GROMACS .gro file of C-alpha atoms in nm:
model
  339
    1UNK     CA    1  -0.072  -0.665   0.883
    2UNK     CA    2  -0.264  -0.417   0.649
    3UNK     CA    3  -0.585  -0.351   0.794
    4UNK     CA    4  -0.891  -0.234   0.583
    5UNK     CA    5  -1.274  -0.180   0.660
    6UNK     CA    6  -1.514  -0.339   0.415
    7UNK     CA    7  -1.869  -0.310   0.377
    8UNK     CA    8  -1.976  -0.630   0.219
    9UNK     CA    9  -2.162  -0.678  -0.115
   10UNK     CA   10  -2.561  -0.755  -0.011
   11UNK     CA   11  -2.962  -0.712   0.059
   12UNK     CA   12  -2.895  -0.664   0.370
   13UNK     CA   13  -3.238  -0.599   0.616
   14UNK     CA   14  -3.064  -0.508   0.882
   15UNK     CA   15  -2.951  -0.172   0.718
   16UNK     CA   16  -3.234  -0.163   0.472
   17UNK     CA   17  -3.060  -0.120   0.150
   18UNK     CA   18  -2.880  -0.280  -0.089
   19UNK     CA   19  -2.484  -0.260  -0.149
   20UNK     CA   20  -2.414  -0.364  -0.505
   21UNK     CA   21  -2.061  -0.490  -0.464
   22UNK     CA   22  -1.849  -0.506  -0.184
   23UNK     CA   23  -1.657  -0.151  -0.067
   24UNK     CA   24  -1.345  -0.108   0.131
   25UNK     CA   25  -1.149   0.135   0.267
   26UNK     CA   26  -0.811   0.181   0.348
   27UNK     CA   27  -0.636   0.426   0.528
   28UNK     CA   28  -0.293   0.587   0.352
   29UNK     CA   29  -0.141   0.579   0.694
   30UNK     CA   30  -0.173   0.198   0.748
   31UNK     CA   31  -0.027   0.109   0.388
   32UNK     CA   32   0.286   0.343   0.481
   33UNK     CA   33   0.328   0.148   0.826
   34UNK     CA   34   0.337  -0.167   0.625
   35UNK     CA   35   0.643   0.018   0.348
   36UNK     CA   36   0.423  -0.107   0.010
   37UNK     CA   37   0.284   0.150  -0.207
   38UNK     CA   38  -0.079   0.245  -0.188
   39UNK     CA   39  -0.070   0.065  -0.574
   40UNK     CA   40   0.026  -0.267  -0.421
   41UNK     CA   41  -0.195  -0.218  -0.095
   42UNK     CA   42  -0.504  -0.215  -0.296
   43UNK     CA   43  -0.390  -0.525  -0.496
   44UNK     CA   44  -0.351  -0.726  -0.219
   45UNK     CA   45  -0.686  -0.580  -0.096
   46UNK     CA   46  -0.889  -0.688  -0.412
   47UNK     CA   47  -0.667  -1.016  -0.429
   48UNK     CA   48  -0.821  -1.065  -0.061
   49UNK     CA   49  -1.213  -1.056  -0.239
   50UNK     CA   50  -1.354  -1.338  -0.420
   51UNK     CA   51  -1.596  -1.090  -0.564
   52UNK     CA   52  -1.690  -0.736  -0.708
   53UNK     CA   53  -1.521  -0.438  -0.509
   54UNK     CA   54  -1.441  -0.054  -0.497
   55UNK     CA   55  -1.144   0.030  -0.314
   56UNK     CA   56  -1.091   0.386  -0.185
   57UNK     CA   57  -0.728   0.479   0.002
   58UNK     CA   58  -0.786   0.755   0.257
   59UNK     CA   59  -0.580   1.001   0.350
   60UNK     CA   60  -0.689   1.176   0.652
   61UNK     CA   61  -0.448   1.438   0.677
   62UNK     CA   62  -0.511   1.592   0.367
   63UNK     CA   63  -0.777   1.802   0.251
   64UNK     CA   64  -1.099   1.804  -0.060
   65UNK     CA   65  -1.404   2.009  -0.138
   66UNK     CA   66  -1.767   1.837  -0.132
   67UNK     CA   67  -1.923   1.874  -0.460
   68UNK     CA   68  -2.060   2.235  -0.294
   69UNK     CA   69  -1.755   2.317  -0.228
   70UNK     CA   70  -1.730   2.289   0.168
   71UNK     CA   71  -1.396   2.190   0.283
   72UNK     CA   72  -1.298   1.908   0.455
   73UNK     CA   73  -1.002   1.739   0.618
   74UNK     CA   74  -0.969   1.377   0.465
   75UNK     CA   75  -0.972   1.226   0.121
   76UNK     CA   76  -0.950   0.960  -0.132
   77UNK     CA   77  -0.587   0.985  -0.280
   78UNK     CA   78  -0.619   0.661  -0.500
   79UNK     CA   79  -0.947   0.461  -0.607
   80UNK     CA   80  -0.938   0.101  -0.773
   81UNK     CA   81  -1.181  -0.144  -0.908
   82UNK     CA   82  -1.143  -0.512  -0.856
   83UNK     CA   83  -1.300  -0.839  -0.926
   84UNK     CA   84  -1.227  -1.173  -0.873
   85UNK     CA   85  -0.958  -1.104  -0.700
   86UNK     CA   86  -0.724  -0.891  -0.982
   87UNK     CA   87  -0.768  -0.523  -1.057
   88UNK     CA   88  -0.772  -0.447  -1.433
   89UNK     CA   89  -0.419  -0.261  -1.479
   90UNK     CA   90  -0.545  -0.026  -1.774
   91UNK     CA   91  -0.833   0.113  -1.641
   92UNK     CA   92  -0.902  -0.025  -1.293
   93UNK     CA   93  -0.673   0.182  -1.061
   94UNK     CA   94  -0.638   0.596  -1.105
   95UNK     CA   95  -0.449   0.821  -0.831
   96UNK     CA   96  -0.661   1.164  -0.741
   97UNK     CA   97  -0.418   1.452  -0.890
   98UNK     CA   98  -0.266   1.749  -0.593
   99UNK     CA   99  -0.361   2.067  -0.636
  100UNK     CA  100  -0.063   2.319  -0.521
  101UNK     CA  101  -0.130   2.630  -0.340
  102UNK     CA  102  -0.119   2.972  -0.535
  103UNK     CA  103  -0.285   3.272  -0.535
  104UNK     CA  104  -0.446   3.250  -0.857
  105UNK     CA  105  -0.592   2.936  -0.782
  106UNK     CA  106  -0.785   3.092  -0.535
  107UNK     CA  107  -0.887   3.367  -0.748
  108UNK     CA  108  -1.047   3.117  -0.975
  109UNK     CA  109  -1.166   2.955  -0.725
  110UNK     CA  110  -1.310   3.214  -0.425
  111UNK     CA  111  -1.447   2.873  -0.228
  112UNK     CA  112  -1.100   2.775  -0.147
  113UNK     CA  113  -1.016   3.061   0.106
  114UNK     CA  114  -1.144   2.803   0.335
  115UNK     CA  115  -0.805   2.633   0.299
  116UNK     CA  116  -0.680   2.921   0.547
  117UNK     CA  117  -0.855   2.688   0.805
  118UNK     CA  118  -0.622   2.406   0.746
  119UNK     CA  119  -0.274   2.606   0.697
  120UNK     CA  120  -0.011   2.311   0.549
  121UNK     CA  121  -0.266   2.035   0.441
  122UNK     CA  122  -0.240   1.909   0.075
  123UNK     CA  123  -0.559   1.946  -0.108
  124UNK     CA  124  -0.656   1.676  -0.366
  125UNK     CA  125  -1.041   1.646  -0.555
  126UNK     CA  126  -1.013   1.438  -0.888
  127UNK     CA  127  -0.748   1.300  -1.113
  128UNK     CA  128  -0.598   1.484  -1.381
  129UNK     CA  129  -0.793   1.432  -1.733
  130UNK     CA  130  -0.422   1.356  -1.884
  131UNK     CA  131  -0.332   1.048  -1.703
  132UNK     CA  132  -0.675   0.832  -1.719
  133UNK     CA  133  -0.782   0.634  -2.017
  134UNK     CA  134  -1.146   0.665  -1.963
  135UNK     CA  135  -1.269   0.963  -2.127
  136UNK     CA  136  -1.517   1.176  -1.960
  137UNK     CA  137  -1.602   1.017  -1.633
  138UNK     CA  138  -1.358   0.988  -1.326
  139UNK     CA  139  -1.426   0.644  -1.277
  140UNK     CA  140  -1.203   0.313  -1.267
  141UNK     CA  141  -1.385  -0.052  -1.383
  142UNK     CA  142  -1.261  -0.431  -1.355
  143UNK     CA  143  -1.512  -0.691  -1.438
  144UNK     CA  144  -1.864  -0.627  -1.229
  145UNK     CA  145  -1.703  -0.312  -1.077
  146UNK     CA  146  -1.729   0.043  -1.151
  147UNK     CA  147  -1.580   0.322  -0.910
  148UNK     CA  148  -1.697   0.617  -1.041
  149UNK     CA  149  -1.683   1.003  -0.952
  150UNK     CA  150  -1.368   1.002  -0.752
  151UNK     CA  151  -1.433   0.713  -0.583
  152UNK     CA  152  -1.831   0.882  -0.477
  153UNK     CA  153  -2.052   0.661  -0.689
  154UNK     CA  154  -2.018   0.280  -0.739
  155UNK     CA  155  -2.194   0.023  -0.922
  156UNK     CA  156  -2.222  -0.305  -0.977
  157UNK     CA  157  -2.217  -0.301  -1.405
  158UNK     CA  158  -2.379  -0.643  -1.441
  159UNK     CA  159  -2.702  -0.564  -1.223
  160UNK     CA  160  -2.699  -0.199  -1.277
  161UNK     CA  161  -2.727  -0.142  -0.889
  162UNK     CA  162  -2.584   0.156  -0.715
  163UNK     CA  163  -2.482   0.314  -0.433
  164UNK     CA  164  -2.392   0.688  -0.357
  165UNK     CA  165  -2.115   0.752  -0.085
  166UNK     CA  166  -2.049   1.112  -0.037
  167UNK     CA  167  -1.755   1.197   0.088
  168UNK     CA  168  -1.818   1.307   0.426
  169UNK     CA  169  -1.990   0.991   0.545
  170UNK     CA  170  -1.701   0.769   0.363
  171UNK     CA  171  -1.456   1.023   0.617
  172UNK     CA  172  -1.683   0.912   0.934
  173UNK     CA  173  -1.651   0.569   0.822
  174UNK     CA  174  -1.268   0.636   0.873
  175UNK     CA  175  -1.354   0.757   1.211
  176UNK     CA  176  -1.601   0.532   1.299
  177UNK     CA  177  -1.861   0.767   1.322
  178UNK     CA  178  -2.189   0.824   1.310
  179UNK     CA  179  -2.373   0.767   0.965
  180UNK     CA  180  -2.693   0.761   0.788
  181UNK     CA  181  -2.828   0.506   0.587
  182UNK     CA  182  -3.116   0.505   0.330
  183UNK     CA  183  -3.260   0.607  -0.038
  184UNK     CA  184  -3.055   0.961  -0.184
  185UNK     CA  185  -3.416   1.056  -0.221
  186UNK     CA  186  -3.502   1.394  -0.417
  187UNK     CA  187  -3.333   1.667  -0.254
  188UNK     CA  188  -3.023   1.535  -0.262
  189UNK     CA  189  -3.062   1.406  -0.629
  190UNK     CA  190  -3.125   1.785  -0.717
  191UNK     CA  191  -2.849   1.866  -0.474
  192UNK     CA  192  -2.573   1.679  -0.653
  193UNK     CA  193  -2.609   1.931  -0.921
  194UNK     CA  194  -2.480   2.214  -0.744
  195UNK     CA  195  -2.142   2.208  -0.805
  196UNK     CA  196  -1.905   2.457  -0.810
  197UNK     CA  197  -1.608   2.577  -1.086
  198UNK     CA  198  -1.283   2.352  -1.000
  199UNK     CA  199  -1.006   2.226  -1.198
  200UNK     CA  200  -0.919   1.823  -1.130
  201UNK     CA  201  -1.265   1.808  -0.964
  202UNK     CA  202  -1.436   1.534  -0.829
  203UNK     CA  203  -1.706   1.486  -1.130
  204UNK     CA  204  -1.562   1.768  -1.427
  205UNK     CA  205  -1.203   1.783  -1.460
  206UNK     CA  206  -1.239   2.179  -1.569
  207UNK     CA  207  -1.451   2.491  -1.408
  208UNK     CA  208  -1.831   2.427  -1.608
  209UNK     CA  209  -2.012   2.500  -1.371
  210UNK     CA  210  -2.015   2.801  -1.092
  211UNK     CA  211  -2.157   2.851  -0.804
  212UNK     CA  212  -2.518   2.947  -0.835
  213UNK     CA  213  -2.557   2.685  -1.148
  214UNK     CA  214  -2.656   2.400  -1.191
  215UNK     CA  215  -2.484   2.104  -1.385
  216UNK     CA  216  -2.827   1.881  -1.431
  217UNK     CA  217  -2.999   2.139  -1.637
  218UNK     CA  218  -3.307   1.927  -1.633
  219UNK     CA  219  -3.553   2.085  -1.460
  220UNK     CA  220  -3.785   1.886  -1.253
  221UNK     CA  221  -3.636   1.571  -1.351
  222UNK     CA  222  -3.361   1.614  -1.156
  223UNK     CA  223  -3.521   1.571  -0.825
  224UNK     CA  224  -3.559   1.201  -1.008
  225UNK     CA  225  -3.233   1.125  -1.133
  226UNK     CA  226  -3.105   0.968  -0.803
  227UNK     CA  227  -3.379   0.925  -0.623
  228UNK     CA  228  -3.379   0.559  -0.559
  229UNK     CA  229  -3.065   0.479  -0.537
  230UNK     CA  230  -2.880   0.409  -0.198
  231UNK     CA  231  -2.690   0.576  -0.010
  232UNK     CA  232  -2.416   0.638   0.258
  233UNK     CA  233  -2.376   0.924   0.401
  234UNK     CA  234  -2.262   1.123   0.722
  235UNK     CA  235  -2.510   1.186   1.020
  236UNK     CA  236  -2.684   1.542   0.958
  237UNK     CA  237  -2.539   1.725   1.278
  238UNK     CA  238  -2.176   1.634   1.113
  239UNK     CA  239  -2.260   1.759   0.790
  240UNK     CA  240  -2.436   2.035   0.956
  241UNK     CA  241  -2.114   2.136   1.154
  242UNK     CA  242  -1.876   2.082   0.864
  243UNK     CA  243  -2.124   2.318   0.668
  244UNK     CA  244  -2.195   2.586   0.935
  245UNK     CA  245  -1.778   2.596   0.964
  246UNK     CA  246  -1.773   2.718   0.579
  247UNK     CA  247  -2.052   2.930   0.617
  248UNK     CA  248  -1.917   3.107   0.940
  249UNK     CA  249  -1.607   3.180   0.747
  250UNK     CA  250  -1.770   3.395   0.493
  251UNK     CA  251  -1.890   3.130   0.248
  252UNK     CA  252  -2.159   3.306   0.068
  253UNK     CA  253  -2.429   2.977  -0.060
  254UNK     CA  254  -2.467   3.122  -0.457
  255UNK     CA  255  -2.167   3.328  -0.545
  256UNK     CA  256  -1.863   3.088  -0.319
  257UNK     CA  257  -2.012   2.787  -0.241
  258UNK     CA  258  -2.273   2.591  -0.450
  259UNK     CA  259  -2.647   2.678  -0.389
  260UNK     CA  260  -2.752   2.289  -0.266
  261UNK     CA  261  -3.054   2.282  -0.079
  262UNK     CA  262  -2.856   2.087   0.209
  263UNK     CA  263  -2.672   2.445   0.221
  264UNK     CA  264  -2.912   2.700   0.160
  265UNK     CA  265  -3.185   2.529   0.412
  266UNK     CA  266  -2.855   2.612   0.665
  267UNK     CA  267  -2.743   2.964   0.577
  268UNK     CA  268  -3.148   3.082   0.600
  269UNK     CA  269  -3.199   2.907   0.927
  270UNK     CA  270  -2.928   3.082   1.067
  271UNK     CA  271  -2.993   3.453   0.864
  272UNK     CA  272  -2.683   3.402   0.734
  273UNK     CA  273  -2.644   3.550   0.357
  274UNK     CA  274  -2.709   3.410   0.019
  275UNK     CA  275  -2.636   3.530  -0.306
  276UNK     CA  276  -2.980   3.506  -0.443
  277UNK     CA  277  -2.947   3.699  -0.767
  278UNK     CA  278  -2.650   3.514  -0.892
  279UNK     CA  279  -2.822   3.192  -0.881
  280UNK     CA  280  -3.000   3.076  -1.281
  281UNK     CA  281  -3.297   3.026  -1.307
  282UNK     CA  282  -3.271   2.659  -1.449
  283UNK     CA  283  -3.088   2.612  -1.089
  284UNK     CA  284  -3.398   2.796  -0.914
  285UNK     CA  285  -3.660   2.569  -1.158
  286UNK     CA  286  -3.455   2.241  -1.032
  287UNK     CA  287  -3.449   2.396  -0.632
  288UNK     CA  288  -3.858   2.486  -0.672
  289UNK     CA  289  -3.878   2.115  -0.765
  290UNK     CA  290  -3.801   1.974  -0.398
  291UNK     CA  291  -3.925   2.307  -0.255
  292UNK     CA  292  -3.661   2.564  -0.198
  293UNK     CA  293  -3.827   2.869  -0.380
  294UNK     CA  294  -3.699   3.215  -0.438
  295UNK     CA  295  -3.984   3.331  -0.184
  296UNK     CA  296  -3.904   3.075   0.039
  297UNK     CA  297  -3.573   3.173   0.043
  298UNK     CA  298  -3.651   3.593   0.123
  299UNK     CA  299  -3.885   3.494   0.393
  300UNK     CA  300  -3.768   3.674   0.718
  301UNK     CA  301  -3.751   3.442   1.013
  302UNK     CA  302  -3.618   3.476   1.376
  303UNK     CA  303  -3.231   3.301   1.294
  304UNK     CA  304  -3.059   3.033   1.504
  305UNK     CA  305  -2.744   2.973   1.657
  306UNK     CA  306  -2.519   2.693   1.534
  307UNK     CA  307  -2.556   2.516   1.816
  308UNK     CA  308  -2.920   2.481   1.732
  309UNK     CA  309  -2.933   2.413   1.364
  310UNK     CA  310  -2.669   2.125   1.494
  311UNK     CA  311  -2.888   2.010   1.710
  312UNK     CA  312  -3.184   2.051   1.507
  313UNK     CA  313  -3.016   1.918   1.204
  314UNK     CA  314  -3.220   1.595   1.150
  315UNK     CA  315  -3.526   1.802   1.121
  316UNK     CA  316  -3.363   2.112   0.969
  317UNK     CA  317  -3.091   1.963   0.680
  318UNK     CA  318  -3.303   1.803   0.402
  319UNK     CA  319  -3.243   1.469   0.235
  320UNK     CA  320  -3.231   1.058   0.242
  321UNK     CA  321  -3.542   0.940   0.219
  322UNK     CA  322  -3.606   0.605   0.491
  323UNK     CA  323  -3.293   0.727   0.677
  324UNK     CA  324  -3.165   0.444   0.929
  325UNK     CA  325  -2.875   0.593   1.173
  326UNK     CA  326  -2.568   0.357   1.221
  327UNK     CA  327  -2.225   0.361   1.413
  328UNK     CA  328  -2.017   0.309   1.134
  329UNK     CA  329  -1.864   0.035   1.316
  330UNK     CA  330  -2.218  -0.139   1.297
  331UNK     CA  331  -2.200  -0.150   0.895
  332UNK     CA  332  -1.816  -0.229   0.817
  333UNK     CA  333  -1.638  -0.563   0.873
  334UNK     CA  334  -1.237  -0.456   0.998
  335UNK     CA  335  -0.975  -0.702   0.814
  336UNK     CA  336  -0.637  -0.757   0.799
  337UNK     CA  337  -0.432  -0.906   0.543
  338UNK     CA  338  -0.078  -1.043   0.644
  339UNK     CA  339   0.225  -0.866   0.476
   0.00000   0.00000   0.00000
């Protein structure tokens, strides 16, 4: 039997937000245990769904970068787009590229020392430019479905209706964890900006943007840009601890990492450093937007301890506007399809 979760297409109260189309994921480990390719897997998946879907496989033994460039074990190798039960075979199904180890990648890209952490894990982000058809955006559509940013962002293309799943909540999905529910709200609208340089990354497939940049450009309108839409995402004291791990490493928020203001709201509570002067000032005009100003950022205050800022972290990490907390198990429907 090939077991997937799905989160089904709906207004759902109970939650308090909308899901556009219906989501499922599938871990890489359960295809292999049934021998069919992770290709077929999400075939029989979308052939298992009357209506619009975005399927994400899982690997949980490999490695990615949020778009701030934290690391984190677990991550979409493959992302499809089905509806109606068939997955469009031009442009519905795309597999994430690998990224081999080597020394200059990691001079080109300083935020993956982190790797260190997880000595023999394969790291993939996004799919290599030369091997999609869609130009531009890293995103896979079939029918009413669109799958878009590496499997972060889906929509429903009749409606227009979105939903944001960032890639650690989609990994405590896979554990049945502890996630957060609600509106992206502004901060983290202005947050998904911050990206950092990477080649085959999640949202640019080449380095635009460093760290300390932003790839919005838009001022105060890009507290706005994402605002409204819904969103999944991992309880704050997880993304807290996955953040703190980066930072403890020697992460500097600016110059390794991206300047989001889930990150730099971290690295001052705890004193830690930030690279203040290498962040623009169209990235400080979009972080004064939601708050996070360059005097707010040199004020001197006493620092916590990890263990606090975890702790603390639904007061402390910014973001997610109506937040409702959920097992993930409380959200997702577990099915099986016989092989």
């Amino acid at each position: 039997m090939l077991k997937y979760k799905l989160i089904p297409q709906s207004k759902d109260e109970k939650i308090g937000i909308t899901i556009p189309l219906n989501i499922a994921f599938v871990n890489l480990a359960d295809i292999a245990s049934c021998n069919i390719s992770a290709r077929e897997a999400v075939k029989l998946i979308a052939s298992s769904i009357d209506g619009p879907v975005g399927i994400n496989v899982i690997d949980m033994d490999c490695v990615t970068t949020t778009s701030d460039g934290i690391m984190t074990e677990g991550t979409v190798v493959l992302m499809a787009a089905g509806d109606r039960g068939k997955i469009n075979p031009d442009f519905g199904i795309l597999e994430m590229e690998e990224i081999p180890y080597s020394e200059e990648l990691i001079r080109e890209e300083p935020h993956l020392k982190q790797w260190e952490m997880y000595p023999g894990k394969r790291l993939f982000r996004g799919p290599n430019p030369k091997k999609k058809l869609i130009p531009v955006h890293n995103v896979v559509i079939t029918g009413r479905a669109g799958n878009n940013n590496s499997a972060t962002e889906m929509m429903n293309i009749v409606t227009m209706e979105e939903i944001l799943l960032p890639i650690l909540g989609q990994l405590e999905i896979m554990r049945d964890g502890n996630i957060v529910v609600g509106n992206t709200g502004e901060v983290i609208s202005v947050g998904i900006g911050m990206t950092i340089a990477e080649k085959f990354g999640r949202i640019f497939p080449t380095r635009q943007y460093k760290a300390g940049d932003t790839a919005h450009g838009s001022g105060e309108y890009a507290k706005t840009l994402k605002r409204d839409i819904p969103i999944i995402a991992a309880d704050k004291a997880v993304i807290a601890k996955q953040t703190i791990k980066a930072l403890q490493f020697g992460m500097i928020p600016g110059k390794d990492i991206g300047c989001s203001p889930l990150v730099l709201s971290i690295a001052k509570a705890m004193g830690l450093e930030i690279d203040l002067d290498n962040i623009t000032d169209r990235a400080y005009a979009e972080l004064a937007s939601v708050g996070i100003t360059k005097e707010w950022l040199r004020e001197e205050r006493i620092p916590l301890s990890a263990d606090e800022v975890i702790s603390k972290a639904d007061t402390l990490v910014p973001g997610i506007n109506n937040p409702r907390k959920f097992k993930a198990s409380d959200i997702t429907l577990l099915k099986e399809i016989e092989i």
